[in-house]
Amino acid sequence: MEIKTWGWLIFPVLVGIMVIFSFGRLVAGPDQIWRKLWLNEGKVKAAEVEVAKLKNKLDRLKQVDVVGQQKLLAELGKAVPNQMQPMLLIGEMNQAASESGVVIEKYSIDNGEKQQDSKISIATGNADKLIVWVNDMERWLPMARIVNISYGEGRAEVIVEQVWKEFVVSGAKPEDELPETREKVRAVIDQMAGYRELTVRATGLPTDDGAVNPNPF
Amino acid sequence: MINLLVRDKGLVEIGQKYKGRVMAVTVVVAIVYLLAVATSAGWWLWVTGRNAAAIKERDSLIQQLGRLAATEAVVRQVAARAEIVEAALANPKLGPTMVQAQTAAQSGGLEVVGWKDGAVTVRGTDLTALENFGQNREVKSVKKISAGMWEQEVVWK
């Protein structure tokens, strides 16, 4: 056999070896380069989606009226303040007492972690006045919640709580979506229109008309 | 003695017979293979380029968002506070329930004399009115407190 006679076989053999060897590397081997290429495509798509989200968030943030948002925050804080306001609660109790004609005989306020429980003893005379007082109390800003009433023989023991909650740092990541709040905030502020604020004097202390319960302490 | 020359001659003839076909198939395989490799390499370059561009843009956007962190914090505070206020507004109120009980009592000529743990105590002289007041509700107790005067405690929630 002469090499010249079979020399033409070198090319097919080399191509065969190259295909078999690289097939093992590209498709079937431990490296699985095709699989890596496929995964990379997935990663790129995810990165592009993230970019689109970030762009959208950035556009929305650029349109935010910060002063307007701070005003909304202050408005919402009138309903649920970010700190305890015992003087306001006392003012609310007294104002409601003046308007309903009940007499607040004594009270104690316990500042809890999330709310402020007040135990109040009231001389009401009759249930009508008590009901007016309760309705008044449940229409104040900051909001007061009547937790329990024990009424009998013209006297009532009432537990009221003023709900408050501290501002919490959100800890949001850049990729976290910005909440859409416009509709909700508007609805909540509309609901708050049915409530009233305690008149605050220039001194910063709530008014205590004094007709029924002149001294809160 | 075996004559190998005859066998060699046969193989050469077979080789020559299939040479053209084998070469054609090899060329086709080589071209397809090279095209596939070139396409893969091109695809890899394209994907890598897109990835680099996306990461660069993402980093830039994150930096810009970082500069607007204070604005984002205010928006999130408003959202959180709105949720809190909404929940507080949705809390059940006792006033309307008491008004409802009082109205029902007064319509029957009864007097509300007590309220404890969601139960209202009414007093009256008309037993039928007391019965109507407690209809479809849980009656906790009925007491005769003096001649012609009864008290009834009804759960009112």
Coordinates of C-alpha atoms in Angstrom, one line a residue:
Chain A
M1 CA 0.0 0.0 0.0
E2 CA 1.4 3.3 -0.9
I3 CA 0.7 6.5 1.1
K4 CA -0.1 8.3 -2.1
T5 CA -2.9 5.8 -2.8
W6 CA -4.6 6.4 0.6
G7 CA -3.5 10.0 1.2
W8 CA -7.0 11.4 0.3
L9 CA -8.3 9.7 3.5
I10 CA -6.4 12.1 5.7
F11 CA -8.9 14.9 5.2
P12 CA -12.1 12.9 6.0
V13 CA -10.3 11.4 9.0
L14 CA -9.2 14.8 10.3
V15 CA -12.7 16.2 9.9
G16 CA -14.1 13.2 11.6
I17 CA -11.7 13.5 14.6
M18 CA -12.4 17.3 14.8
V19 CA -16.2 16.8 14.8
I20 CA -16.1 14.0 17.3
F21 CA -13.7 15.8 19.7
S22 CA -15.4 19.2 19.5
F23 CA -18.9 17.6 19.7
G24 CA -17.8 16.1 23.0
R25 CA -16.7 19.5 24.2
L26 CA -19.5 21.6 22.8
V27 CA -22.6 19.6 23.3
A28 CA -22.1 16.4 25.3
G29 CA -19.0 16.9 27.4
P30 CA -18.7 18.2 31.0
D31 CA -18.2 21.8 29.8
Q32 CA -21.4 21.8 27.7
I33 CA -20.6 25.0 26.0
W34 CA -24.0 25.1 24.3
R35 CA -25.7 24.9 27.6
K36 CA -23.6 27.8 28.9
L37 CA -24.5 29.8 25.9
W38 CA -28.2 29.1 26.5
L39 CA -27.9 30.1 30.1
N40 CA -26.1 33.3 29.2
E41 CA -29.0 34.2 26.9
G42 CA -31.4 33.7 29.9
K43 CA -29.2 35.9 32.1
V44 CA -29.1 38.6 29.5
K45 CA -32.8 38.6 29.2
A46 CA -33.2 38.8 33.0
A47 CA -30.7 41.7 33.1
E48 CA -32.6 43.5 30.3
V49 CA -36.0 43.0 32.1
E50 CA -34.4 44.5 35.2
V51 CA -33.0 47.4 33.3
A52 CA -36.5 48.1 31.9
K53 CA -37.9 48.0 35.5
L54 CA -35.2 50.3 36.8
K55 CA -35.8 52.8 33.9
N56 CA -39.6 52.8 34.7
K57 CA -38.9 53.3 38.4
L58 CA -36.4 56.1 37.7
D59 CA -38.9 57.8 35.3
R60 CA -41.6 57.6 38.0
L61 CA -39.3 58.9 40.7
K62 CA -38.3 61.8 38.6
Q63 CA -41.9 62.8 38.3
V64 CA -42.6 62.6 42.1
D65 CA -43.5 65.9 43.8
V66 CA -41.5 65.5 47.0
V67 CA -43.2 68.5 48.7
G68 CA -46.6 67.2 47.8
Q69 CA -45.7 63.7 49.1
Q70 CA -44.5 65.3 52.4
K71 CA -47.8 67.1 52.7
L72 CA -49.7 63.9 52.1
L73 CA -47.5 62.2 54.8
A74 CA -48.3 65.0 57.2
E75 CA -52.0 64.7 56.4
L76 CA -52.0 60.9 57.0
G77 CA -50.0 61.4 60.2
K78 CA -53.0 63.4 61.5
A79 CA -55.0 60.2 61.6
V80 CA -52.2 57.8 62.9
P81 CA -49.3 59.8 64.2
N82 CA -45.7 58.5 64.3
Q83 CA -45.4 59.0 68.0
M84 CA -47.5 58.9 71.1
Q85 CA -49.6 62.0 71.7
P86 CA -51.1 61.6 75.1
M87 CA -52.0 65.3 75.4
L88 CA -54.1 65.1 72.2
L89 CA -55.9 62.0 73.6
I90 CA -56.7 63.9 76.8
G91 CA -57.8 66.8 74.8
E92 CA -60.1 64.6 72.7
M93 CA -61.6 63.0 75.8
N94 CA -62.3 66.4 77.4
Q95 CA -63.6 68.0 74.2
A96 CA -66.0 65.0 73.7
A97 CA -67.0 65.3 77.3
S98 CA -67.8 69.0 76.9
E99 CA -69.9 68.3 73.8
S100 CA -71.8 65.4 75.2
G101 CA -72.3 66.6 78.8
V102 CA -70.7 63.7 80.5
V103 CA -68.2 64.2 83.4
I104 CA -64.8 62.5 83.2
E105 CA -64.1 61.7 86.8
K106 CA -60.6 60.1 86.4
Y107 CA -58.4 58.5 83.8
S108 CA -55.1 56.9 83.5
I109 CA -53.0 56.5 80.3
D110 CA -50.7 53.6 79.7
N111 CA -48.2 54.1 76.9
G112 CA -47.7 50.8 75.2
E113 CA -45.4 49.9 72.3
K114 CA -48.0 50.3 69.6
Q115 CA -50.9 51.9 71.3
Q116 CA -51.9 54.0 74.2
D117 CA -54.6 52.5 76.5
S118 CA -56.6 54.9 78.6
K119 CA -58.9 53.8 81.3
I120 CA -61.5 56.4 81.9
S121 CA -64.3 56.7 84.5
I122 CA -67.2 58.7 83.4
A123 CA -70.4 59.9 85.1
T124 CA -72.9 59.9 82.3
G125 CA -76.3 60.3 83.9
N126 CA -77.9 58.4 81.1
A127 CA -76.9 56.2 78.1
D128 CA -77.8 59.0 75.6
K129 CA -74.9 61.2 76.8
L130 CA -72.5 58.2 76.8
I131 CA -73.4 57.3 73.3
V132 CA -72.8 60.9 72.1
W133 CA -69.4 60.8 73.9
V134 CA -68.5 57.5 72.2
N135 CA -69.5 58.7 68.8
D136 CA -67.5 61.9 69.3
M137 CA -64.5 60.0 70.4
E138 CA -64.6 57.8 67.4
R139 CA -64.5 60.7 65.0
W140 CA -61.3 62.3 66.2
L141 CA -58.0 62.7 64.4
P142 CA -55.6 61.3 65.7
M143 CA -57.9 58.3 65.8
A144 CA -59.1 57.0 69.1
R145 CA -60.6 53.5 69.3
I146 CA -63.1 52.5 72.0
V147 CA -61.9 49.1 73.1
N148 CA -64.4 48.4 75.8
I149 CA -67.2 49.9 77.6
S150 CA -68.7 48.9 80.9
Y151 CA -71.8 51.0 81.6
G152 CA -74.4 50.7 84.3
E153 CA -76.2 52.8 86.8
G154 CA -75.2 56.1 85.1
R155 CA -71.5 55.4 85.2
A156 CA -69.1 54.0 82.6
E157 CA -65.6 52.6 82.6
V158 CA -64.2 53.0 79.2
I159 CA -60.9 51.8 77.6
V160 CA -59.8 53.9 74.7
E161 CA -56.7 53.5 72.7
Q162 CA -54.9 55.9 70.5
V163 CA -53.2 54.1 67.6
W164 CA -49.8 55.4 66.5
K165 CA -46.9 53.9 64.6
E166 CA -43.4 54.9 64.1
F167 CA -41.9 55.6 60.7
V168 CA -40.0 52.5 59.6
V169 CA -37.1 52.6 57.2
S170 CA -38.3 50.5 54.3
G171 CA -35.0 48.9 53.4
A172 CA -36.1 48.6 49.8
K173 CA -33.6 47.5 47.2
P174 CA -33.1 49.5 43.9
E175 CA -34.8 46.8 42.0
D176 CA -37.9 46.8 44.2
E177 CA -40.9 48.3 42.5
L178 CA -42.2 51.6 43.6
P179 CA -45.6 51.3 45.2
E180 CA -48.5 52.8 43.3
T181 CA -50.4 54.8 46.0
R182 CA -52.1 57.7 44.3
E183 CA -55.6 56.1 44.3
K184 CA -55.3 54.6 47.8
V185 CA -54.0 57.7 49.4
R186 CA -56.8 59.8 47.8
A187 CA -59.4 57.3 49.0
V188 CA -58.0 57.2 52.6
I189 CA -57.8 61.0 52.7
D190 CA -61.4 61.2 51.5
Q191 CA -62.4 58.9 54.3
M192 CA -60.6 61.1 56.8
A193 CA -62.9 63.9 55.8
G194 CA -65.6 62.4 58.0
Y195 CA -63.3 62.9 61.0
R196 CA -62.3 66.1 62.8
E197 CA -59.2 67.4 64.3
L198 CA -58.8 68.8 67.8
T199 CA -58.4 72.5 67.9
V200 CA -54.8 73.2 68.9
R201 CA -54.0 76.5 70.7
A202 CA -50.9 78.5 69.9
T203 CA -49.2 76.9 72.9
G204 CA -49.4 73.6 71.2
L205 CA -51.6 72.1 73.8
P206 CA -55.0 70.9 72.9
T207 CA -57.9 73.0 74.0
D208 CA -59.8 72.1 77.1
D209 CA -62.9 74.1 77.3
G210 CA -63.2 73.3 80.9
A211 CA -66.9 73.3 81.1
V212 CA -67.1 69.8 82.4
N213 CA -63.6 68.7 83.2
P214 CA -61.3 71.7 83.6
N215 CA -58.2 70.0 84.8
P216 CA -57.0 66.9 83.0
F217 CA -54.7 65.9 85.8
Chain B
M1 CA 1.3 -18.6 0.5
I2 CA -1.4 -16.0 0.6
N3 CA -1.4 -13.5 -2.2
L4 CA -1.7 -10.1 -0.5
L5 CA -1.3 -8.2 -3.7
V6 CA -4.6 -9.3 -5.0
R7 CA -6.4 -8.1 -1.8
D8 CA -4.5 -4.7 -1.9
K9 CA -5.6 -4.3 -5.4
G10 CA -9.2 -4.9 -4.4
L11 CA -9.1 -2.3 -1.5
V12 CA -7.6 0.3 -3.8
E13 CA -10.4 -0.2 -6.2
I14 CA -13.0 0.1 -3.5
G15 CA -11.1 3.2 -2.2
Q16 CA -11.1 4.8 -5.6
K17 CA -14.8 3.9 -6.1
Y18 CA -15.9 5.7 -2.9
K19 CA -13.3 8.5 -2.8
G20 CA -15.5 11.0 -4.5
R21 CA -18.5 10.4 -2.3
V22 CA -16.5 10.3 0.9
M23 CA -14.8 13.6 0.0
A24 CA -18.1 15.2 -0.9
V25 CA -19.7 14.2 2.4
T26 CA -16.6 15.3 4.3
V27 CA -16.6 18.7 2.6
V28 CA -20.3 19.1 3.4
V29 CA -19.8 18.1 7.0
A30 CA -16.8 20.4 7.4
I31 CA -18.7 23.4 5.9
V32 CA -21.8 22.7 8.1
Y33 CA -19.5 22.3 11.1
L34 CA -17.6 25.5 10.4
L35 CA -20.8 27.4 9.9
A36 CA -22.2 26.0 13.2
V37 CA -19.1 27.0 15.0
A38 CA -19.0 30.4 13.4
T39 CA -22.6 31.0 14.2
S40 CA -22.1 29.9 17.8
A41 CA -19.1 32.2 18.2
G42 CA -21.1 35.1 16.7
W43 CA -24.0 34.4 18.9
W44 CA -21.8 34.2 22.0
L45 CA -20.2 37.6 21.0
W46 CA -23.7 39.1 20.5
V47 CA -25.0 37.8 23.9
T48 CA -21.9 38.8 25.7
G49 CA -22.1 42.3 24.2
R50 CA -25.8 42.6 25.2
N51 CA -25.0 41.3 28.7
A52 CA -22.2 43.9 29.1
A53 CA -24.4 46.7 27.9
A54 CA -27.3 45.6 30.2
I55 CA -25.0 45.4 33.2
K56 CA -23.5 48.8 32.4
E57 CA -26.9 50.4 32.0
R58 CA -28.2 48.7 35.2
D59 CA -25.3 50.0 37.2
S60 CA -25.8 53.5 35.9
L61 CA -29.6 53.3 36.7
I62 CA -28.9 52.0 40.2
Q63 CA -26.5 55.0 40.7
Q64 CA -29.2 57.4 39.5
L65 CA -31.8 55.7 41.8
G66 CA -29.4 56.0 44.7
R67 CA -29.4 59.8 44.2
L68 CA -33.2 59.7 44.4
A69 CA -33.2 57.5 47.5
A70 CA -34.7 60.3 49.7
T71 CA -37.6 60.7 47.2
E72 CA -38.2 57.0 47.2
A73 CA -38.2 56.9 51.0
V74 CA -40.9 59.6 51.1
V75 CA -43.0 57.7 48.6
R76 CA -42.7 54.5 50.5
Q77 CA -43.5 56.3 53.8
V78 CA -46.7 57.6 52.3
A79 CA -47.6 54.2 51.0
A80 CA -47.0 52.6 54.4
R81 CA -48.8 55.3 56.3
A82 CA -51.8 55.0 53.9
E83 CA -52.0 51.3 54.6
I84 CA -51.8 51.9 58.4
V85 CA -54.5 54.6 58.3
E86 CA -56.7 52.5 56.0
A87 CA -56.5 49.7 58.6
A88 CA -57.3 52.1 61.4
L89 CA -60.3 53.5 59.6
A90 CA -61.6 50.0 59.0
N91 CA -61.6 49.2 62.7
P92 CA -65.1 48.4 63.9
K93 CA -66.7 51.3 65.7
L94 CA -68.8 51.0 68.8
G95 CA -70.7 54.2 68.5
P96 CA -73.0 53.2 65.6
T97 CA -73.8 49.9 67.3
M98 CA -74.8 51.7 70.5
V99 CA -76.9 54.1 68.5
Q100 CA -78.6 51.2 66.8
A101 CA -79.4 49.5 70.1
Q102 CA -80.6 52.7 71.7
T103 CA -82.9 53.4 68.7
A104 CA -84.4 49.9 68.9
A105 CA -84.9 50.3 72.7
Q106 CA -86.5 53.7 72.4
S107 CA -88.9 52.5 69.7
G108 CA -90.2 49.9 72.2
G109 CA -90.4 52.4 75.1
L110 CA -87.4 50.8 76.8
E111 CA -84.5 52.5 78.5
V112 CA -80.8 51.5 78.0
V113 CA -79.4 51.1 81.4
G114 CA -76.3 49.0 80.9
W115 CA -73.6 48.1 78.3
K116 CA -70.9 45.5 79.0
D117 CA -68.8 43.3 76.7
G118 CA -71.1 43.8 73.7
A119 CA -74.3 43.2 75.6
V120 CA -76.9 45.9 76.2
T121 CA -79.2 45.9 79.2
V122 CA -82.6 47.5 78.7
R123 CA -85.3 48.2 81.3
G124 CA -89.0 48.5 80.7
T125 CA -92.5 47.6 81.8
D126 CA -93.7 46.2 78.5
L127 CA -92.8 42.5 78.3
T128 CA -93.8 42.4 74.6
A129 CA -91.4 45.2 73.9
L130 CA -88.7 43.4 75.7
E131 CA -89.4 40.3 73.7
N132 CA -89.3 42.2 70.5
F133 CA -86.0 43.8 71.5
G134 CA -84.4 40.5 72.0
Q135 CA -85.8 38.9 68.9
N136 CA -83.3 37.1 66.7
R137 CA -80.6 38.0 69.2
E138 CA -79.0 36.2 72.1
V139 CA -80.8 37.1 75.3
K140 CA -78.4 36.6 78.2
S141 CA -80.8 37.3 81.1
V142 CA -84.2 38.6 82.0
K143 CA -84.9 39.9 85.5
K144 CA -87.9 41.2 87.3
I145 CA -86.5 44.0 89.4
S146 CA -89.7 45.3 90.9
A147 CA -93.4 45.2 90.5
G148 CA -94.1 45.6 86.7
M149 CA -90.4 46.4 85.9
W150 CA -88.1 44.1 84.0
E151 CA -84.5 44.2 82.9
Q152 CA -83.2 42.2 79.9
E153 CA -79.6 41.8 78.8
V154 CA -79.1 41.2 75.1
V155 CA -76.0 40.6 73.1
W156 CA -75.8 43.4 70.5
K157 CA -72.9 43.3 68.1

